[in-house]
CSV table of C-alpha atoms in Angstrom, one decimal:
chain,number,residue,atom,x,y,z
A,1,MET,CA,13.9,0.3,2.5
A,2,ILE,CA,14.7,2.4,-0.5
A,3,LYS,CA,17.4,4.9,-0.8
A,4,LYS,CA,16.8,5.8,-4.4
A,5,LEU,CA,13.7,6.3,-6.4
A,6,LEU,CA,13.9,4.1,-9.5
A,7,VAL,CA,12.1,5.7,-12.4
A,8,ALA,CA,11.3,2.9,-14.8
A,9,ILE,CA,9.1,2.3,-17.8
A,10,MET,CA,7.4,-1.0,-18.4
A,11,CYS,CA,8.1,-2.3,-21.9
A,12,VAL,CA,6.7,-5.5,-23.5
A,13,PRO,CA,5.1,-7.9,-21.0
A,14,LEU,CA,7.2,-11.0,-21.5
A,15,PHE,CA,6.5,-13.0,-18.3
A,16,ILE,CA,7.1,-16.7,-18.6
A,17,ASN,CA,7.8,-17.8,-15.0
A,18,ALA,CA,9.2,-16.4,-11.7
A,19,GLN,CA,12.6,-15.7,-13.3
A,20,SER,CA,11.0,-13.4,-16.0
A,21,SER,CA,8.9,-10.3,-15.7
A,22,TYR,CA,7.8,-7.2,-17.5
A,23,ASN,CA,11.1,-6.2,-18.9
A,24,LEU,CA,11.9,-3.0,-17.0
A,25,THR,CA,14.2,-0.3,-18.4
A,26,LEU,CA,15.8,2.0,-15.9
A,27,VAL,CA,15.4,5.6,-17.1
A,28,SER,CA,16.9,7.4,-14.2
A,29,ASP,CA,17.0,7.5,-10.4
A,30,PHE,CA,16.7,10.2,-7.7
A,31,ASP,CA,19.0,10.0,-4.8
A,32,TRP,CA,18.2,11.7,-1.5
A,33,ASN,CA,21.7,11.1,-0.1
A,34,GLY,CA,23.5,14.3,0.5
A,35,LEU,CA,20.4,16.2,1.3
A,36,SER,CA,19.9,17.6,4.8
A,37,TYR,CA,17.4,15.0,6.0
A,38,ASP,CA,17.3,11.2,6.4
A,39,SER,CA,17.1,9.6,3.0
A,40,GLU,CA,15.9,6.1,4.1
A,41,GLY,CA,12.5,5.4,2.5
A,42,SER,CA,9.6,3.1,3.3
A,43,ASP,CA,6.8,3.7,0.8
A,44,ILE,CA,6.1,5.2,-2.6
A,45,TRP,CA,2.8,6.2,-4.3
A,46,GLY,CA,1.9,8.3,-7.4
A,47,TRP,CA,-0.2,11.3,-8.3
A,48,LYS,CA,-1.0,13.0,-11.6
A,49,ASN,CA,-1.9,16.6,-11.8
A,50,SER,CA,-5.1,16.6,-13.9
A,51,THR,CA,-4.5,20.1,-15.1
A,52,THR,CA,-0.9,19.9,-16.3
A,53,GLY,CA,-0.6,16.1,-16.8
A,54,VAL,CA,2.6,16.0,-14.8
A,55,GLU,CA,3.2,12.9,-12.7
A,56,TYR,CA,4.7,13.0,-9.3
A,57,ALA,CA,6.2,10.3,-7.0
A,58,LEU,CA,5.0,10.6,-3.4
A,59,VAL,CA,7.7,9.1,-1.2
A,60,GLY,CA,7.7,8.3,2.5
A,61,LEU,CA,11.1,8.9,4.0
A,62,ASN,CA,12.1,8.2,7.6
A,63,SER,CA,12.3,11.9,8.3
A,64,GLY,CA,9.2,13.1,6.3
A,65,PHE,CA,7.3,13.3,3.1
A,66,SER,CA,8.9,14.0,-0.3
A,67,VAL,CA,7.2,14.9,-3.6
A,68,VAL,CA,9.3,14.3,-6.7
A,69,ASP,CA,8.5,15.9,-10.1
A,70,LEU,CA,8.6,13.3,-13.0
A,71,SER,CA,7.8,15.7,-15.8
A,72,SER,CA,11.3,14.9,-17.1
A,73,PRO,CA,11.7,11.2,-16.3
A,74,GLN,CA,15.4,11.4,-17.2
A,75,ASN,CA,15.9,14.1,-14.6
A,76,PRO,CA,13.5,13.9,-11.7
A,77,THR,CA,13.6,16.7,-9.2
A,78,GLU,CA,12.2,17.2,-5.7
A,79,SER,CA,9.3,19.7,-5.6
A,80,PHE,CA,9.0,19.9,-1.9
A,81,PHE,CA,9.6,18.1,1.4
A,82,ILE,CA,7.6,18.2,4.6
A,83,PRO,CA,9.6,17.1,7.7
A,84,GLY,CA,8.0,14.8,10.2
A,85,VAL,CA,8.6,12.7,13.3
A,86,ASN,CA,11.4,10.2,12.5
A,87,SER,CA,9.9,6.8,11.8
A,88,THR,CA,10.8,3.7,9.8
A,89,TRP,CA,7.2,3.5,8.5
A,90,ARG,CA,5.5,6.3,6.5
A,91,ASP,CA,2.7,5.2,4.2
A,92,ILE,CA,0.9,7.3,1.6
A,93,LYS,CA,-2.4,7.2,-0.4
A,94,THR,CA,-4.3,9.9,-2.4
A,95,TRP,CA,-7.8,11.1,-2.9
A,96,GLY,CA,-8.2,13.6,-5.8
A,97,ASN,CA,-5.6,16.3,-5.3
A,98,HIS,CA,-4.8,15.4,-1.7
A,99,ALA,CA,-2.1,13.1,-0.2
A,100,TYR,CA,-2.7,11.3,3.1
A,101,VAL,CA,0.4,10.3,5.0
A,102,ILE,CA,0.5,8.1,8.1
A,103,THR,CA,3.4,7.1,10.2
A,104,GLU,CA,4.1,5.1,13.4
A,105,GLY,CA,6.1,8.0,14.7
A,106,GLY,CA,3.0,9.9,15.9
A,107,GLY,CA,1.6,13.3,15.0
A,108,GLY,CA,-1.6,12.1,13.4
A,109,LEU,CA,-2.6,11.9,9.7
A,110,LEU,CA,-0.7,14.4,7.5
A,111,ILE,CA,-3.0,15.8,4.8
A,112,VAL,CA,-1.4,17.7,1.9
A,113,ASP,CA,-3.0,19.7,-0.9
A,114,LEU,CA,-0.9,18.7,-3.9
A,115,THR,CA,-2.1,21.6,-6.0
A,116,ASP,CA,0.2,23.8,-3.9
A,117,LEU,CA,3.6,22.5,-4.9
A,118,THR,CA,5.3,24.6,-2.3
A,119,GLY,CA,4.1,22.1,0.3
A,120,GLN,CA,2.8,24.9,2.5
A,121,THR,CA,-0.9,23.8,2.3
A,122,HIS,CA,-1.1,20.9,4.7
A,123,THR,CA,-2.7,20.0,8.0
A,124,TYR,CA,-2.9,17.2,10.5
A,125,TYR,CA,-5.8,15.1,11.6
A,126,THR,CA,-5.7,13.0,14.8
A,127,GLY,CA,-9.2,12.2,16.0
A,128,SER,CA,-8.8,9.2,18.3
A,129,PHE,CA,-5.4,8.1,17.1
A,130,SER,CA,-1.9,9.5,16.9
A,131,SER,CA,0.0,6.9,14.8
A,132,ALA,CA,-0.7,4.0,12.5
A,133,HIS,CA,1.1,1.6,10.2
A,134,ASN,CA,-0.8,1.9,7.0
A,135,ILE,CA,-3.6,3.6,5.0
A,136,TYR,CA,-5.9,2.7,2.1
A,137,ILE,CA,-8.4,4.9,0.3
A,138,ASP,CA,-11.3,3.3,-1.6
A,139,GLU,CA,-13.1,4.4,-4.8
A,140,ASN,CA,-15.7,6.3,-2.7
A,141,GLY,CA,-13.3,8.4,-0.8
A,142,VAL,CA,-13.3,6.4,2.5
A,143,ALA,CA,-9.8,6.2,4.1
A,144,TYR,CA,-9.0,3.1,6.1
A,145,ILE,CA,-6.4,3.6,8.8
A,146,PHE,CA,-4.7,0.3,9.7
A,147,GLY,CA,-2.6,-0.6,12.8
A,148,ALA,CA,-3.4,2.6,14.7
A,149,ASP,CA,-2.3,3.1,18.3
A,150,VAL,CA,-5.8,2.5,19.7
A,151,GLY,CA,-7.7,-0.6,20.6
A,152,ASN,CA,-6.4,-3.7,18.7
A,153,GLY,CA,-5.1,-1.6,15.8
A,154,GLY,CA,-7.8,-2.8,13.4
A,155,ALA,CA,-9.3,-0.4,10.8
A,156,ILE,CA,-10.6,3.1,11.4
A,157,PHE,CA,-12.9,4.4,8.7
A,158,LEU,CA,-12.7,8.1,7.7
A,159,ASP,CA,-14.7,10.1,5.1
A,160,VAL,CA,-12.2,12.2,3.1
A,161,ALA,CA,-14.5,12.8,0.1
A,162,THR,CA,-16.8,15.4,1.8
A,163,ASP,CA,-14.1,17.7,3.1
A,164,PRO,CA,-10.6,16.4,2.1
A,165,MET,CA,-8.7,18.6,4.5
A,166,ASN,CA,-11.0,17.7,7.4
A,167,PRO,CA,-11.9,14.0,7.5
A,168,SER,CA,-14.8,12.8,9.6
A,169,TYR,CA,-15.0,9.5,11.5
A,170,LEU,CA,-17.4,6.8,10.2
A,171,GLY,CA,-16.7,3.7,12.2
A,172,GLU,CA,-14.2,0.9,12.7
A,173,TRP,CA,-13.5,-2.8,12.7
A,174,ASP,CA,-11.2,-3.7,15.6
A,175,ASP,CA,-11.4,-7.5,16.0
A,176,TYR,CA,-7.7,-7.9,15.2
A,177,TYR,CA,-4.6,-5.9,14.4
A,178,ILE,CA,-4.4,-5.1,10.6
A,179,HIS,CA,-0.9,-4.6,9.1
A,180,ASP,CA,-2.1,-3.7,5.6
A,181,GLY,CA,-5.3,-4.0,3.7
A,182,MET,CA,-7.3,-2.8,0.7
A,183,VAL,CA,-11.0,-2.3,-0.1
A,184,ARG,CA,-13.1,-2.7,-3.2
A,185,GLY,CA,-16.8,-2.1,-3.2
A,186,ASP,CA,-18.2,-3.2,0.2
A,187,THR,CA,-15.4,-5.6,1.1
A,188,MET,CA,-12.3,-5.0,3.0
A,189,TRP,CA,-9.4,-7.4,2.6
A,190,ALA,CA,-7.2,-7.3,5.7
A,191,GLY,CA,-3.8,-8.7,6.4
A,192,CYS,CA,-4.0,-9.7,10.0
A,193,ILE,CA,-0.3,-10.4,10.4
A,194,TYR,CA,-0.3,-11.7,14.0
A,195,GLU,CA,-3.3,-14.0,13.4
A,196,GLY,CA,-1.5,-15.4,10.3
A,197,GLU,CA,-4.7,-15.0,8.3
A,198,PHE,CA,-6.4,-12.6,5.8
A,199,TYR,CA,-9.9,-11.5,6.7
A,200,ALA,CA,-12.8,-10.4,4.4
A,201,VAL,CA,-15.0,-7.9,6.1
A,202,ASP,CA,-18.3,-6.4,4.8
A,203,VAL,CA,-18.0,-2.6,5.3
A,204,SER,CA,-21.2,-1.6,3.6
A,205,ASP,CA,-22.4,-0.3,7.0
A,206,LYS,CA,-19.4,1.6,8.4
A,207,THR,CA,-21.0,1.7,11.8
A,208,ASN,CA,-21.4,-2.1,11.9
A,209,PRO,CA,-18.9,-4.0,9.8
A,210,GLN,CA,-19.2,-7.8,9.6
A,211,THR,CA,-16.6,-10.5,9.1
A,212,LEU,CA,-17.4,-12.5,6.0
A,213,GLY,CA,-14.6,-15.1,6.1
A,214,HIS,CA,-10.9,-15.7,6.8
A,215,HIS,CA,-8.2,-18.1,5.8
A,216,SER,CA,-4.6,-18.8,7.0
A,217,THR,CA,-1.7,-18.0,4.7
A,218,PRO,CA,1.4,-20.2,3.9
A,219,ASN,CA,3.8,-18.9,6.6
A,220,GLN,CA,1.1,-17.5,8.9
A,221,PHE,CA,2.4,-14.0,9.0
A,222,THR,CA,0.0,-12.3,6.6
A,223,HIS,CA,1.4,-9.0,5.5
A,224,ASN,CA,-1.0,-7.9,2.8
A,225,ALA,CA,-3.9,-9.1,0.7
A,226,TRP,CA,-5.1,-7.9,-2.7
A,227,VAL,CA,-8.2,-8.9,-4.6
A,228,SER,CA,-8.4,-9.7,-8.3
A,229,ASP,CA,-10.3,-7.4,-10.7
A,230,ASP,CA,-13.2,-9.8,-11.0
A,231,GLY,CA,-13.3,-10.3,-7.2
A,232,ASP,CA,-13.0,-14.1,-7.4
A,233,TYR,CA,-9.5,-14.4,-6.1
A,234,VAL,CA,-7.3,-12.9,-3.4
A,235,PHE,CA,-3.5,-12.9,-3.4
A,236,THR,CA,-1.4,-12.6,-0.2
A,237,THR,CA,2.1,-12.2,1.1
A,238,ASP,CA,3.7,-13.4,4.3
A,239,GLU,CA,6.6,-11.3,5.6
A,240,GLN,CA,8.8,-14.3,6.4
A,241,SER,CA,11.9,-15.8,4.9
A,242,ASP,CA,11.3,-18.3,2.1
A,243,SER,CA,7.6,-17.5,1.9
A,244,TYR,CA,5.1,-17.3,-0.9
A,245,ILE,CA,2.6,-15.3,-2.8
A,246,GLY,CA,-0.6,-17.2,-2.0
A,247,SER,CA,-3.7,-17.5,-4.3
A,248,TYR,CA,-7.2,-18.1,-2.9
A,249,SER,CA,-10.6,-18.6,-4.4
A,250,VAL,CA,-13.0,-16.4,-2.5
A,251,GLU,CA,-16.2,-16.9,-4.5
A,252,ASP,CA,-17.7,-18.7,-1.5
A,253,MET,CA,-16.8,-16.8,1.7
A,254,ASN,CA,-17.9,-19.8,3.7
A,255,ASN,CA,-15.4,-22.1,1.9
A,256,ILE,CA,-12.3,-20.0,1.0
A,257,GLN,CA,-9.8,-22.3,-0.7
A,258,GLU,CA,-6.1,-21.9,-1.3
A,259,VAL,CA,-5.6,-22.8,-5.0
A,260,ASP,CA,-1.9,-22.1,-5.6
A,261,ARG,CA,1.3,-20.5,-4.2
A,262,ILE,CA,4.5,-19.3,-5.8
A,263,GLN,CA,8.0,-18.0,-4.9
A,264,SER,CA,10.2,-15.5,-6.7
A,265,ASN,CA,13.3,-17.6,-6.3
A,266,PRO,CA,12.8,-20.9,-4.4
A,267,GLY,CA,15.4,-21.5,-1.7
A,268,SER,CA,16.8,-18.0,-1.7
A,269,ASN,CA,15.0,-17.2,1.6
A,270,SER,CA,13.7,-14.0,0.1
A,271,ILE,CA,10.8,-12.3,1.9
A,272,PRO,CA,7.7,-11.1,0.0
A,273,HIS,CA,6.5,-7.7,1.2
A,274,ASN,CA,3.5,-6.4,-0.8
A,275,THR,CA,1.7,-7.8,-3.9
A,276,HIS,CA,-0.7,-5.7,-6.0
A,277,VAL,CA,-2.9,-6.7,-8.8
A,278,ASP,CA,-2.4,-5.0,-12.2
A,279,GLY,CA,-5.0,-6.6,-14.6
A,280,ASN,CA,-3.9,-10.2,-15.0
A,281,PHE,CA,-0.5,-9.6,-13.4
A,282,LEU,CA,0.8,-9.6,-9.8
A,283,VAL,CA,3.4,-7.0,-9.1
A,284,THR,CA,5.3,-7.9,-5.9
A,285,SER,CA,8.1,-6.3,-3.9
A,286,TRP,CA,10.5,-8.7,-2.2
A,287,TYR,CA,13.4,-8.2,0.3
A,288,ARG,CA,16.5,-9.1,-1.7
A,289,ASP,CA,14.8,-10.1,-4.9
A,290,GLY,CA,13.5,-6.7,-5.9
A,291,THR,CA,10.3,-6.6,-7.9
A,292,THR,CA,8.7,-9.5,-9.7
A,293,VAL,CA,5.7,-9.7,-12.1
A,294,HIS,CA,3.7,-12.9,-12.2
A,295,ASP,CA,1.1,-13.8,-14.8
A,296,ALA,CA,-2.1,-14.5,-12.8
A,297,THR,CA,-4.4,-15.1,-15.7
A,298,TYR,CA,-5.0,-18.6,-14.3
A,299,PRO,CA,-4.8,-18.1,-10.5
A,300,SER,CA,-5.0,-21.8,-9.7
């Protein structure tokens, strides 16, 4: 959970091992404490206004959705807040000038037109589901709803490119519950947490997705999976104490191989939550250990 938004700038990348990272310089923070709504947070994403160049932090709080203006990084201010059903989990992604916010509290998918910084231009989409754990939007404007309250809670595919305020259903993959996932090209990488494995799924035909391969992760509680820029490796986290970031060669889907694993602070019992690829680096959030940046130039 986060109670404060830490506004930081990445300076010189000086990663040597798990005890070093990009050196991060704290510029300021934004504190929701003292406001009239629950300030506990669960997710953060970003959006840049293409007209003004101003960047905004999009933050999921227990009690709703907050948009924070970062035009003055030393003095961030909240632009607007949309209240919602109270929930520990509220996840956000964007497509163009729209934010898509999902929660396990119910009420459907909140869709917000970010060009209206009053927060008044928003709607809700439910379709077949009311709640879900997570969301990802690919480069083609397809939203993937993970962990919904229908079926096994796999992935529901929605077209948000054609009409951003009115998504249309495309299909689903519902073999297993997906806690978190991402998509690049025609491949979905899914963290099937209760199976203890990540799954690679061909989603080129949204009406008939096909499993390509799968592999267990170190602590068999697979929280998320993220593919390298070249598509040859996948990195995973397990939401378990004293777990690892796992590295896997996925060049041959019929023979996926674990090639390495690493911890932020061995023996600390810290829990990895999410890892994202940024070029040759892995940026990972941890319970207790904060954020680490690992050099993944050589994944094995």
